[in-house]
Amino acid sequence: MVHDASQVRSLMVSSEEFMQFKRKATTIVEEYFSTDDIAATANELRELRVPCYHYYFVKKLISVAMDRHDREKEMAAVLLSSLYGDVIDRPQVYKGFSKLTESCDDLSVDTPDAVDILAVFVARAIVDDILPPAFLSKQLPCLPEGCKGAEVLHRAEKSYLSVPHHGEIILQRWGGSKSITVEEAKAKIDGILEEYLSAGDMGEACRCIRGLKIPFFHHDIVKRALILAMERGGAAEGHILDLLKSASDEGVINESQITKGFNRLIDSVDDLTLDVPNARCLLKSIILKASSEGWLCASSLKPLGPEPKKTVVEDDTAVRLFKTKAASIIQEYFLTGDIIEVVSRLETENYACSSSYNAIFVKKLITAAMDRKSREKEMASVLLSSLCMPQEDVVSGFHLLIESAEDAALDNPAIVEDLTMFFARSVVDEVIAPSDLEAMEEEAGRVKTGASTGILALRNAHALLGVKLSAERILRCWGGGGSGKPGWELDDVKDKIGKLLQEYDCGGDIREACQCIKELGMPFFHHEVVKKALVAIIEKRGKDERLWGLLAECYGRGLITPNQMTKGFERMANCVDDLALDVPDAGKQFCCYVERAKKAGWLDASFPNGVCS
């Protein structure tokens, strides 16, 4: 009975809280339509501190706007786009629109054309990227057959989203922002960027961006700014990135619009290479810089995708000249061990980031190393890992090695063993993926016999990687630990990771901790950082969130890759039973952290929860 009474009191409190929110939300909506002040509206909504009811605000805002003029309808659409992500999260927007479609029959009583108006709101939300296109197909089965809500979804798709130039039509349905067309907006954006590069007044540029009053279209500013930076290069690139960082820090352009702008450029980067040959390389560099500065979440971007395959031409005069220079770079590297100098010279000689040149350099590097001692082989693997070339370029280089393996075998009887270790080491160092190895074997099998040197090496590498604890053996095969620092053993690296985590947990600076992890020079071993951090977190029974925050920071910066994060959690899962001897609820805690990691996007939803069951 006591339990039932407490439940009733809880429900009463919850109901009263919701009624209070509804009254305040109605007031906020009315004030917004009077003042057109997005910032004030956002602050008032935040101050209510009940994000679980934001779906009602979405519903209320649109239902009130539906009964007003086009000005208020446009204001409602702009407000939702502005609040999305920063104030109202995606599930609440989704739920708000779901409630609207469910109540469309009631709305039609007071607003005869409610179906058409709500269809435009749904289409506008999809165009503004605050509602997923899948909403149409997912919400339809939830509605009674023949209801007006179902009619809204059909009309949004057939009458608005399926027509040519639907984006511009939908954006201008209610007059747009101050009646500005999409083409006019693009022209104004170009003018703002050009004026900024000419005068250098960042504050004025941000004021002009705000003055456009098209927050739902800020992704186009991001895309155009990035293209301009890549086309101009040099100081202009730096100025443009500074502007985007400032716009992000000051809330002029929100995180969702920045991500969308980058994703739009990723989609069109191959077209951009017609005007900027090294566009792909430049974009990777910009993503890395923006991520490290904290104004871009690299993990939320689309994958850049493989570069269109290009034939490696080896008889061209320019290629022959590059080969000569590559041989000189490699020879000097084996003498000095200076990776930074290699990177600098490669950027000079291969300024266009040519895939063909990269592939040739990979072949030259490994061929030269195979003719030398274990020291040079280790140095070659470390350099290959440090250059961060596109995987497809390294794979192309390996194909060149496989093609010439029979001829090379005349001078190097141990070539099968050498190639085996180079292929396996590249997988362990995450220079290429395991699937690349399988694809290489399949492609080589089309033109070579099963007993050819290259195919034997690929098969041996695949078998070697399948052996338990093979990674450590592969890392030590030439006497190194993969660090590029001859005196470093894996135990030394583990010790360094343990100490830097301990120092950070005792009050260290998060940027310094990230820098220390980066300076280890072992990105392929970052799974150890994840595992050790999880062990420390579980041992403290979740009382200290600092190390979890460090993992979040490292993932956000791209310092710990999704593959390394997954590998770290997998290793933790394998040792959780041992940890349970000291921490009895280790398995239960680990299960909770797995779920948190999935929600944060660190782990795939398919990651097993076996230790928790």
Coordinates of C-alpha atoms in Angstrom, one line a residue:
M1 CA 0.0 0.0 0.0
V2 CA 2.9 2.4 0.8
H3 CA 4.4 1.6 -2.5
D4 CA 1.1 2.3 -4.3
A5 CA 0.7 5.6 -2.5
S6 CA 4.2 6.7 -3.5
Q7 CA 3.4 5.8 -7.1
V8 CA 0.3 8.0 -7.0
R9 CA 2.2 10.9 -5.5
S10 CA 4.9 10.6 -8.2
L11 CA 2.3 10.6 -11.0
M12 CA 0.6 13.6 -9.5
V13 CA 3.9 15.5 -9.3
S14 CA 4.7 14.5 -12.9
S15 CA 1.3 15.5 -14.1
E16 CA 1.5 18.9 -12.4
E17 CA 5.0 19.4 -13.8
F18 CA 3.7 18.7 -17.3
M19 CA 0.7 21.0 -16.9
Q20 CA 3.1 23.8 -15.7
F21 CA 5.3 23.2 -18.7
K22 CA 2.4 23.4 -21.1
R23 CA 1.3 26.8 -19.7
K24 CA 4.9 28.2 -19.9
A25 CA 5.4 26.7 -23.4
T26 CA 2.3 28.5 -24.7
T27 CA 3.5 31.8 -23.3
I28 CA 7.0 31.3 -24.8
V29 CA 5.4 30.6 -28.3
E30 CA 3.2 33.7 -28.1
E31 CA 6.1 35.9 -27.0
Y32 CA 8.3 34.5 -29.9
F33 CA 5.7 35.4 -32.5
S34 CA 5.6 38.9 -31.0
T35 CA 9.4 39.5 -30.7
D36 CA 11.0 37.2 -33.3
D37 CA 13.8 36.8 -30.8
I38 CA 15.3 33.3 -31.3
A39 CA 18.0 33.7 -28.6
A40 CA 15.6 34.8 -25.9
T41 CA 13.2 31.9 -26.8
A42 CA 16.1 29.4 -26.6
N43 CA 17.1 30.7 -23.2
E44 CA 13.6 30.6 -21.8
L45 CA 13.1 27.0 -23.0
R46 CA 16.4 26.0 -21.5
E47 CA 15.5 27.6 -18.1
L48 CA 12.5 25.3 -17.8
R49 CA 14.9 22.4 -17.4
V50 CA 12.5 19.7 -18.6
P51 CA 13.9 18.5 -22.0
C52 CA 11.7 15.4 -21.7
Y53 CA 8.7 17.6 -22.5
H54 CA 10.3 19.5 -25.5
Y55 CA 8.2 17.4 -27.9
Y56 CA 5.1 19.3 -26.6
F57 CA 6.8 22.6 -27.4
V58 CA 7.4 21.4 -31.0
K59 CA 3.7 20.4 -31.2
K60 CA 2.5 23.6 -29.7
L61 CA 4.7 25.9 -31.8
I62 CA 3.5 24.3 -35.1
S63 CA -0.2 24.0 -34.1
V64 CA -0.3 27.7 -33.2
A65 CA 1.6 28.7 -36.4
M66 CA -0.9 26.6 -38.5
D67 CA -3.7 29.0 -37.5
R68 CA -1.6 32.2 -38.3
H69 CA -0.2 33.9 -41.3
D70 CA 2.7 32.8 -43.5
R71 CA 5.1 35.0 -41.5
E72 CA 4.4 33.0 -38.3
K73 CA 4.7 29.7 -40.2
E74 CA 8.1 30.7 -41.5
M75 CA 9.1 31.9 -38.1
A76 CA 8.1 28.6 -36.5
A77 CA 10.2 26.6 -39.1
V78 CA 13.2 28.8 -38.6
L79 CA 13.0 28.6 -34.8
L80 CA 12.8 24.8 -34.9
S81 CA 15.9 24.6 -37.1
S82 CA 17.7 27.0 -34.8
L83 CA 16.9 25.1 -31.6
Y84 CA 17.5 21.7 -33.1
G85 CA 20.6 19.9 -31.5
D86 CA 21.5 22.8 -29.2
V87 CA 18.2 23.0 -27.2
I88 CA 15.8 20.4 -28.5
D89 CA 17.3 17.0 -29.3
R90 CA 16.4 14.8 -32.3
P91 CA 14.1 12.3 -30.5
Q92 CA 12.0 15.2 -29.1
V93 CA 11.6 16.8 -32.5
Y94 CA 10.6 13.3 -33.9
K95 CA 8.1 12.8 -31.1
G96 CA 6.6 16.3 -31.6
F97 CA 5.9 15.6 -35.3
S98 CA 4.5 12.2 -34.4
K99 CA 2.1 13.8 -32.0
L100 CA 1.1 16.4 -34.6
T101 CA 0.2 13.7 -37.2
E102 CA -1.7 11.7 -34.6
S103 CA -3.8 14.8 -33.7
C104 CA -4.3 16.1 -37.3
D105 CA -8.0 15.1 -37.3
D106 CA -8.5 17.4 -34.3
L107 CA -6.5 20.2 -35.8
S108 CA -8.6 20.0 -39.0
V109 CA -11.7 21.1 -37.0
D110 CA -10.3 24.6 -36.4
T111 CA -7.9 24.7 -39.5
P112 CA -9.6 23.3 -42.6
D113 CA -6.4 23.1 -44.6
A114 CA -4.4 21.5 -41.7
V115 CA -3.4 18.5 -43.9
D116 CA -1.6 20.7 -46.4
I117 CA 0.0 23.0 -43.9
L118 CA 1.2 20.2 -41.7
A119 CA 2.6 18.4 -44.9
V120 CA 4.6 21.5 -45.6
F121 CA 5.9 21.6 -42.1
V122 CA 7.0 17.9 -42.3
A123 CA 8.6 18.4 -45.7
R124 CA 10.4 21.6 -44.4
A125 CA 11.7 19.7 -41.3
I126 CA 13.2 17.0 -43.6
V127 CA 14.7 19.7 -45.9
D128 CA 16.2 21.5 -42.9
D129 CA 17.6 18.1 -41.7
I130 CA 15.9 18.2 -38.3
L131 CA 13.6 15.2 -39.2
P132 CA 14.9 12.1 -40.9
P133 CA 13.3 11.1 -44.3
A134 CA 12.6 7.7 -42.7
F135 CA 10.0 9.5 -40.5
L136 CA 7.5 9.2 -43.4
S137 CA 7.7 5.4 -43.7
K138 CA 8.1 4.7 -39.9
Q139 CA 5.2 6.9 -38.7
L140 CA 2.7 5.7 -41.3
P141 CA 2.1 2.2 -39.7
C142 CA 1.6 3.9 -36.4
L143 CA -1.5 5.8 -37.7
P144 CA -5.1 4.5 -38.2
E145 CA -5.8 3.7 -41.8
G146 CA -7.6 6.6 -43.6
C147 CA -6.8 9.2 -40.9
K148 CA -5.7 12.7 -41.8
G149 CA -2.3 12.1 -40.3
A150 CA -1.6 9.4 -43.0
E151 CA -2.8 11.9 -45.6
V152 CA -0.2 14.4 -44.3
L153 CA 2.6 11.9 -44.8
H154 CA 1.5 11.0 -48.3
R155 CA 1.1 14.6 -49.3
A156 CA 4.5 15.6 -47.9
E157 CA 6.2 12.9 -49.9
K158 CA 4.2 13.1 -53.2
S159 CA 3.4 16.8 -53.5
Y160 CA 6.5 18.3 -52.0
L161 CA 9.5 16.1 -51.5
S162 CA 9.3 14.2 -54.8
V163 CA 9.0 17.2 -57.1
P164 CA 12.0 18.8 -59.0
H165 CA 13.8 21.6 -57.1
H166 CA 11.7 20.7 -54.0
G167 CA 14.2 22.2 -51.6
E168 CA 13.9 25.7 -53.0
I169 CA 10.1 25.4 -53.4
I170 CA 9.6 24.2 -49.8
L171 CA 12.0 26.9 -48.4
Q172 CA 10.1 29.6 -50.3
R173 CA 6.5 28.3 -49.6
W174 CA 5.9 30.9 -46.8
G175 CA 8.0 33.6 -48.3
G176 CA 11.4 32.4 -47.0
S177 CA 13.5 34.4 -44.7
K178 CA 12.8 38.0 -45.6
S179 CA 11.8 36.8 -49.1
I180 CA 15.4 35.9 -49.9
T181 CA 15.7 33.2 -52.6
V182 CA 18.2 30.3 -52.4
E183 CA 20.3 31.8 -55.2
E184 CA 20.3 35.2 -53.5
A185 CA 21.4 33.6 -50.2
K186 CA 24.3 31.9 -52.0
A187 CA 25.4 35.2 -53.6
K188 CA 25.2 36.9 -50.2
I189 CA 27.3 34.1 -48.6
D190 CA 29.9 34.4 -51.3
G191 CA 30.0 38.2 -50.8
I192 CA 30.4 37.9 -47.0
L193 CA 33.3 35.4 -47.4
E194 CA 35.1 37.5 -50.0
E195 CA 34.7 40.7 -47.9
Y196 CA 36.1 38.8 -44.9
L197 CA 39.2 37.6 -46.7
S198 CA 39.7 41.2 -48.0
A199 CA 39.1 43.1 -44.7
G200 CA 39.8 40.4 -42.2
D201 CA 37.0 41.6 -39.8
M202 CA 35.8 38.4 -38.2
G203 CA 33.3 40.1 -36.0
E204 CA 31.7 41.8 -39.0
A205 CA 31.6 38.5 -40.9
C206 CA 29.7 36.8 -38.0
R207 CA 27.3 39.7 -37.8
C208 CA 26.6 39.5 -41.5
I209 CA 26.0 35.7 -41.2
R210 CA 23.5 36.3 -38.4
G211 CA 21.9 39.1 -40.4
L212 CA 21.0 36.7 -43.2
K213 CA 18.6 35.0 -40.7
I214 CA 18.8 31.6 -42.4
P215 CA 20.2 29.3 -39.7
F216 CA 18.7 26.3 -41.5
F217 CA 20.9 27.1 -44.5
H218 CA 24.2 27.7 -42.6
H219 CA 25.5 24.4 -43.9
D220 CA 25.9 26.1 -47.3
I221 CA 28.1 28.8 -45.6
V222 CA 30.3 26.0 -44.2
K223 CA 30.5 24.2 -47.6
R224 CA 31.3 27.4 -49.6
A225 CA 33.8 28.5 -47.0
L226 CA 35.7 25.2 -47.1
I227 CA 35.7 25.2 -50.9
L228 CA 37.1 28.8 -50.9
A229 CA 39.8 27.7 -48.4
M230 CA 40.8 24.8 -50.6
E231 CA 40.9 26.9 -53.8
R232 CA 42.9 29.8 -52.3
G233 CA 45.1 27.8 -49.9
G234 CA 47.9 29.4 -47.8
A235 CA 46.9 32.2 -45.5
A236 CA 43.3 32.3 -46.9
E237 CA 42.8 28.7 -45.7
G238 CA 43.9 29.7 -42.2
H239 CA 41.6 32.7 -42.1
I240 CA 38.6 30.8 -43.3
L241 CA 39.1 28.0 -40.7
D242 CA 39.5 30.7 -38.0
L243 CA 36.2 32.2 -39.1
L244 CA 34.4 28.8 -38.9
K245 CA 35.9 28.1 -35.5
S246 CA 34.8 31.5 -34.2
A247 CA 31.3 31.1 -35.7
S248 CA 31.1 27.7 -33.9
D249 CA 32.4 28.9 -30.6
E250 CA 30.0 31.9 -30.5
G251 CA 27.0 29.8 -31.6
V252 CA 26.5 31.6 -34.9
I253 CA 26.7 28.3 -36.7
N254 CA 25.5 25.2 -34.7
E255 CA 27.2 21.8 -34.6
S256 CA 24.5 20.2 -36.8
Q257 CA 25.0 22.7 -39.6
I258 CA 28.8 22.4 -39.5
T259 CA 28.5 18.7 -39.7
K260 CA 26.0 18.9 -42.6
G261 CA 28.3 21.4 -44.4
F262 CA 31.3 19.0 -44.2
N263 CA 29.2 16.1 -45.3
R264 CA 27.9 18.0 -48.3
L265 CA 31.5 18.7 -49.3
I266 CA 32.5 15.0 -48.7
D267 CA 29.7 14.0 -51.2
S268 CA 31.0 16.4 -53.9
V269 CA 34.8 16.2 -53.3
D270 CA 35.4 14.1 -56.4
D271 CA 33.8 16.8 -58.6
L272 CA 35.9 19.4 -56.8
T273 CA 39.1 17.6 -57.8
L274 CA 38.6 18.8 -61.4
D275 CA 39.4 22.3 -60.2
V276 CA 41.5 21.4 -57.1
P277 CA 43.5 18.2 -57.9
N278 CA 44.5 17.7 -54.3
A279 CA 41.0 18.4 -52.9
R280 CA 40.6 15.1 -51.2
C281 CA 44.0 15.4 -49.5
L282 CA 43.2 19.0 -48.4
L283 CA 39.8 18.0 -47.0
K284 CA 41.4 15.3 -44.9
S285 CA 43.8 17.8 -43.5
I286 CA 41.1 20.3 -42.7
I287 CA 38.9 17.7 -41.0
L288 CA 41.9 16.7 -38.9
K289 CA 42.6 20.3 -37.9
A290 CA 39.0 21.2 -37.1
S291 CA 38.6 18.0 -35.1
S292 CA 41.8 18.7 -33.1
E293 CA 40.6 22.3 -32.4
G294 CA 37.3 20.9 -31.0
W295 CA 34.8 22.6 -33.4
L296 CA 34.1 19.5 -35.5
C297 CA 33.1 16.0 -34.4
A298 CA 34.9 13.8 -36.9
S299 CA 33.1 10.7 -35.8
S300 CA 29.8 12.1 -36.9
L301 CA 31.0 12.7 -40.5
K302 CA 30.4 10.4 -43.5
P303 CA 33.4 8.3 -44.5
L304 CA 35.3 10.0 -47.3
G305 CA 35.1 6.9 -49.3
P306 CA 37.7 5.4 -51.7
E307 CA 39.3 7.6 -54.3
P308 CA 38.3 6.7 -57.9
K309 CA 40.8 4.2 -59.1
K310 CA 43.6 5.5 -61.3
T311 CA 45.9 3.5 -63.4
V312 CA 49.5 3.6 -62.1
V313 CA 51.6 4.7 -65.1
E314 CA 55.2 3.8 -64.7
D315 CA 56.8 4.8 -68.0
D316 CA 56.0 8.5 -67.8
T317 CA 58.9 11.0 -67.6
A318 CA 57.5 12.7 -64.5
V319 CA 57.0 9.3 -62.8
R320 CA 60.6 8.3 -63.6
L321 CA 61.8 11.6 -62.0
F322 CA 59.6 10.9 -58.9
K323 CA 61.1 7.4 -58.6
T324 CA 64.6 8.8 -58.5
K325 CA 63.6 11.4 -55.9
A326 CA 61.7 8.7 -53.9
A327 CA 64.8 6.5 -53.8
S328 CA 66.9 9.4 -52.5
I329 CA 64.3 10.3 -49.8
I330 CA 64.2 6.6 -48.7
Q331 CA 68.0 6.3 -48.6
E332 CA 68.3 9.4 -46.5
Y333 CA 65.5 8.2 -44.1
F334 CA 67.4 5.0 -43.5
L335 CA 70.4 7.0 -42.5
T336 CA 68.7 9.7 -40.3
G337 CA 65.4 8.2 -39.2
D338 CA 63.8 11.6 -39.6
I339 CA 60.1 10.9 -40.4
I340 CA 59.1 14.6 -40.4
E341 CA 61.7 15.3 -43.1
V342 CA 60.3 12.5 -45.2
V343 CA 56.8 13.9 -44.9
S344 CA 58.0 17.4 -45.8
R345 CA 59.9 16.2 -48.9
L346 CA 57.0 14.0 -50.0
E347 CA 54.6 16.9 -49.8
T348 CA 57.0 18.9 -52.0
E349 CA 57.6 16.2 -54.6
N350 CA 54.0 14.9 -54.5
Y351 CA 52.2 18.2 -54.0
A352 CA 49.0 17.0 -55.7
C353 CA 48.7 14.0 -53.4
S354 CA 48.7 11.7 -56.4
S355 CA 47.6 8.2 -55.7
S356 CA 50.0 6.8 -58.3
Y357 CA 53.0 8.5 -56.7
N358 CA 51.9 7.3 -53.3
A359 CA 51.7 3.7 -54.6
I360 CA 55.1 4.0 -56.2
F361 CA 56.6 5.3 -53.0
V362 CA 55.2 2.4 -51.0
K363 CA 56.7 -0.1 -53.4
K364 CA 60.0 1.7 -53.4
L365 CA 60.1 1.9 -49.6
I366 CA 59.4 -1.8 -49.0
T367 CA 61.6 -3.0 -51.9
A368 CA 64.5 -1.0 -50.5
A369 CA 63.9 -2.3 -46.9
M370 CA 63.7 -6.0 -48.1
D371 CA 67.3 -5.6 -49.4
R372 CA 68.5 -4.4 -46.0
K373 CA 68.6 -5.5 -42.4
S374 CA 65.9 -5.8 -39.7
R375 CA 66.5 -2.2 -38.6
E376 CA 65.5 -0.8 -42.0
K377 CA 62.5 -3.2 -42.3
E378 CA 61.3 -1.9 -38.9
M379 CA 61.9 1.7 -40.0
A380 CA 60.0 1.1 -43.2
S381 CA 56.9 -0.2 -41.3
V382 CA 57.0 2.7 -38.8
L383 CA 57.3 5.2 -41.7
L384 CA 54.4 3.6 -43.5
S385 CA 52.3 3.9 -40.4
S386 CA 53.3 7.5 -39.8
L387 CA 52.6 8.8 -43.3
C388 CA 48.8 8.2 -43.0
M389 CA 48.4 7.6 -46.7
P390 CA 44.9 6.7 -48.0
Q391 CA 44.4 2.9 -47.5
E392 CA 43.7 2.5 -51.2
D393 CA 47.1 4.0 -52.1
V394 CA 48.9 1.6 -49.9
V395 CA 46.9 -1.3 -51.3
S396 CA 47.9 -0.1 -54.9
G397 CA 51.5 -0.1 -53.7
F398 CA 51.2 -3.6 -52.4
H399 CA 49.7 -4.7 -55.8
L400 CA 52.8 -3.3 -57.5
L401 CA 55.0 -5.4 -55.1
I402 CA 53.0 -8.5 -55.9
E403 CA 53.3 -7.9 -59.6
S404 CA 57.1 -7.7 -59.4
A405 CA 57.6 -10.3 -56.7
E406 CA 58.7 -13.1 -59.1
D407 CA 61.5 -10.9 -60.5
A408 CA 62.5 -9.7 -57.0
A409 CA 62.7 -13.3 -55.8
L410 CA 65.8 -13.8 -58.0
D411 CA 67.7 -11.3 -55.8
N412 CA 66.0 -12.0 -52.5
P413 CA 65.3 -15.7 -51.8
A414 CA 63.5 -14.8 -48.5
I415 CA 61.0 -12.5 -50.3
V416 CA 57.9 -14.6 -49.3
E417 CA 58.8 -14.3 -45.6
D418 CA 59.6 -10.5 -46.0
L419 CA 56.3 -9.7 -47.8
T420 CA 54.3 -11.8 -45.4
M421 CA 55.6 -9.8 -42.4
F422 CA 55.1 -6.4 -44.2
F423 CA 51.5 -7.3 -45.2
A424 CA 50.7 -8.6 -41.7
R425 CA 52.4 -5.7 -40.0
S426 CA 50.4 -3.2 -42.1
V427 CA 47.2 -4.8 -40.8
V428 CA 48.3 -4.7 -37.2
D429 CA 49.4 -1.1 -37.6
E430 CA 46.0 -0.3 -39.2
V431 CA 47.6 1.0 -42.4
I432 CA 45.3 -1.3 -44.3
A433 CA 42.2 -3.3 -43.2
P434 CA 42.0 -7.1 -42.9
S435 CA 39.4 -7.0 -45.7
D436 CA 42.0 -5.3 -48.0
L437 CA 44.2 -8.3 -47.6
E438 CA 41.4 -10.6 -48.7
A439 CA 40.6 -8.4 -51.7
M440 CA 44.2 -8.3 -52.7
E441 CA 44.4 -12.1 -52.7
E442 CA 41.2 -12.3 -54.7
E443 CA 42.4 -9.8 -57.3
A444 CA 45.9 -11.3 -57.5
G445 CA 44.3 -14.7 -58.0
R446 CA 42.8 -13.6 -61.3
V447 CA 46.1 -12.9 -62.9
K448 CA 48.6 -15.2 -61.1
T449 CA 48.8 -18.9 -60.1
G450 CA 48.1 -20.0 -56.6
A451 CA 51.8 -20.8 -56.1
S452 CA 53.0 -17.3 -57.1
T453 CA 55.3 -15.5 -54.7
G454 CA 52.8 -12.7 -54.0
I455 CA 49.8 -14.9 -53.4
L456 CA 51.8 -17.2 -51.0
A457 CA 52.8 -14.1 -49.0
L458 CA 49.2 -12.9 -48.8
R459 CA 48.0 -16.3 -47.6
N460 CA 50.8 -16.6 -45.1
A461 CA 50.0 -13.1 -43.7
H462 CA 46.3 -14.1 -43.4
A463 CA 47.2 -17.3 -41.6
L464 CA 49.6 -15.4 -39.3
L465 CA 47.1 -12.8 -38.3
G466 CA 44.6 -15.6 -37.3
V467 CA 47.0 -16.9 -34.7
K468 CA 46.2 -16.0 -31.1
L469 CA 48.3 -13.1 -29.7
S470 CA 49.9 -12.7 -33.2
A471 CA 49.9 -8.9 -33.0
E472 CA 52.7 -8.7 -30.4
R473 CA 54.8 -11.3 -32.3
I474 CA 54.3 -9.3 -35.6
L475 CA 55.2 -6.0 -33.9
R476 CA 58.5 -7.5 -32.6
C477 CA 59.4 -9.4 -35.8
W478 CA 62.2 -7.0 -36.6
G479 CA 63.2 -6.2 -33.1
G480 CA 61.0 -3.1 -32.6
G481 CA 57.8 -2.5 -30.8
G482 CA 56.2 -0.5 -33.6
S483 CA 57.1 2.8 -32.0
G484 CA 59.9 3.9 -34.1
K485 CA 61.9 4.3 -30.9
P486 CA 64.3 1.3 -30.8
G487 CA 64.5 1.2 -27.0
W488 CA 60.7 0.9 -26.6
E489 CA 59.2 -2.5 -25.8
L490 CA 55.5 -3.1 -25.5
D491 CA 55.8 -3.4 -21.8
D492 CA 57.4 0.1 -21.7
V493 CA 54.6 1.5 -23.8
K494 CA 51.9 -0.1 -21.5
D495 CA 53.7 1.4 -18.5
K496 CA 53.8 4.9 -20.1
I497 CA 50.0 4.6 -20.9
G498 CA 49.3 3.6 -17.3
K499 CA 51.3 6.5 -15.9
L500 CA 49.8 9.2 -18.2
L501 CA 46.2 7.9 -17.3
Q502 CA 47.1 8.0 -13.6
E503 CA 48.6 11.5 -13.9
Y504 CA 45.5 12.8 -15.7
D505 CA 43.1 11.1 -13.2
C506 CA 44.9 12.9 -10.4
G507 CA 44.0 16.3 -11.8
G508 CA 46.0 16.6 -15.1
D509 CA 45.0 18.7 -18.1
I510 CA 42.9 16.9 -20.7
R511 CA 44.7 18.6 -23.6
E512 CA 48.1 17.6 -22.2
A513 CA 46.8 14.0 -21.7
C514 CA 45.7 13.9 -25.4
Q515 CA 49.0 15.2 -26.5
C516 CA 50.9 12.6 -24.5
I517 CA 48.8 9.8 -26.1
K518 CA 49.5 11.3 -29.6
E519 CA 53.2 11.5 -28.9
L520 CA 53.4 7.8 -28.1
G521 CA 53.4 7.5 -31.9
M522 CA 51.4 4.2 -31.7
P523 CA 47.9 4.8 -33.0
F524 CA 47.5 1.1 -33.6
F525 CA 48.0 0.5 -29.9
H526 CA 45.4 3.0 -28.6
H527 CA 43.1 0.1 -27.7
E528 CA 45.4 -0.3 -24.6
V529 CA 44.5 3.3 -23.6
V530 CA 40.8 2.3 -23.8
K531 CA 41.3 -1.0 -21.8
K532 CA 43.4 0.6 -19.1
A533 CA 41.0 3.5 -18.7
L534 CA 38.0 1.1 -18.4
V535 CA 39.8 -1.0 -15.8
A536 CA 40.5 2.1 -13.7
I537 CA 36.9 3.4 -14.1
I538 CA 35.4 0.0 -13.0
E539 CA 37.9 -0.3 -10.1
K540 CA 36.6 3.0 -8.8
R541 CA 33.0 1.8 -9.3
G542 CA 32.1 4.8 -11.4
K543 CA 32.8 7.4 -8.7
D544 CA 35.3 9.2 -11.0
E545 CA 34.2 10.2 -14.5
R546 CA 37.4 11.9 -15.5
L547 CA 38.8 9.0 -17.5
W548 CA 35.5 8.4 -19.3
G549 CA 35.7 12.1 -20.2
L550 CA 39.2 11.6 -21.6
L551 CA 38.0 8.7 -23.7
A552 CA 35.2 10.9 -25.0
E553 CA 37.7 13.7 -25.8
C554 CA 40.1 11.3 -27.6
Y555 CA 37.2 9.8 -29.7
G556 CA 35.9 13.3 -30.6
R557 CA 39.3 14.4 -31.8
G558 CA 39.8 11.3 -33.8
L559 CA 42.7 10.3 -31.7
I560 CA 41.1 7.0 -30.8
T561 CA 39.5 5.5 -33.9
P562 CA 36.3 3.5 -33.8
N563 CA 38.3 0.4 -34.6
Q564 CA 40.7 1.0 -31.6
M565 CA 37.7 1.8 -29.3
T566 CA 36.0 -1.4 -30.3
K567 CA 39.2 -3.4 -29.8
G568 CA 39.7 -1.9 -26.4
F569 CA 36.2 -2.8 -25.3
E570 CA 36.7 -6.3 -26.7
R571 CA 39.9 -6.7 -24.7
M572 CA 38.1 -5.5 -21.6
A573 CA 35.3 -8.0 -22.2
N574 CA 37.9 -10.8 -22.3
C575 CA 39.4 -9.9 -18.9
V576 CA 36.3 -8.8 -17.0
D577 CA 36.1 -12.2 -15.3
D578 CA 39.6 -11.8 -13.9
L579 CA 38.7 -8.2 -12.7
A580 CA 35.6 -9.6 -11.0
L581 CA 37.9 -11.3 -8.4
D582 CA 38.7 -7.9 -7.1
V583 CA 35.6 -6.0 -8.2
P584 CA 32.6 -8.4 -7.8
D585 CA 30.2 -6.3 -9.9
A586 CA 32.8 -5.7 -12.7
G587 CA 30.6 -7.5 -15.3
K588 CA 27.5 -5.4 -14.4
Q589 CA 29.5 -2.2 -14.5
F590 CA 31.1 -3.1 -17.9
C591 CA 27.6 -3.8 -19.3
C592 CA 26.5 -0.3 -18.3
Y593 CA 29.6 1.3 -19.9
V594 CA 29.0 -0.7 -23.1
E595 CA 25.5 0.7 -23.3
R596 CA 26.9 4.2 -22.7
A597 CA 29.5 3.8 -25.4
K598 CA 26.8 2.6 -27.9
K599 CA 24.6 5.6 -27.1
A600 CA 27.7 7.9 -27.6
G601 CA 28.3 6.3 -31.0
W602 CA 31.7 4.8 -29.9
L603 CA 30.5 1.2 -30.4
D604 CA 28.3 -0.4 -33.1
A605 CA 24.9 -1.5 -31.9
S606 CA 25.9 -5.1 -32.7
F607 CA 28.7 -5.1 -30.0
P608 CA 27.8 -8.1 -27.8
N609 CA 26.6 -7.7 -24.2
G610 CA 27.5 -11.3 -23.4
V611 CA 29.4 -10.5 -20.2
C612 CA 26.2 -8.8 -18.8
S613 CA 23.8 -11.7 -19.3

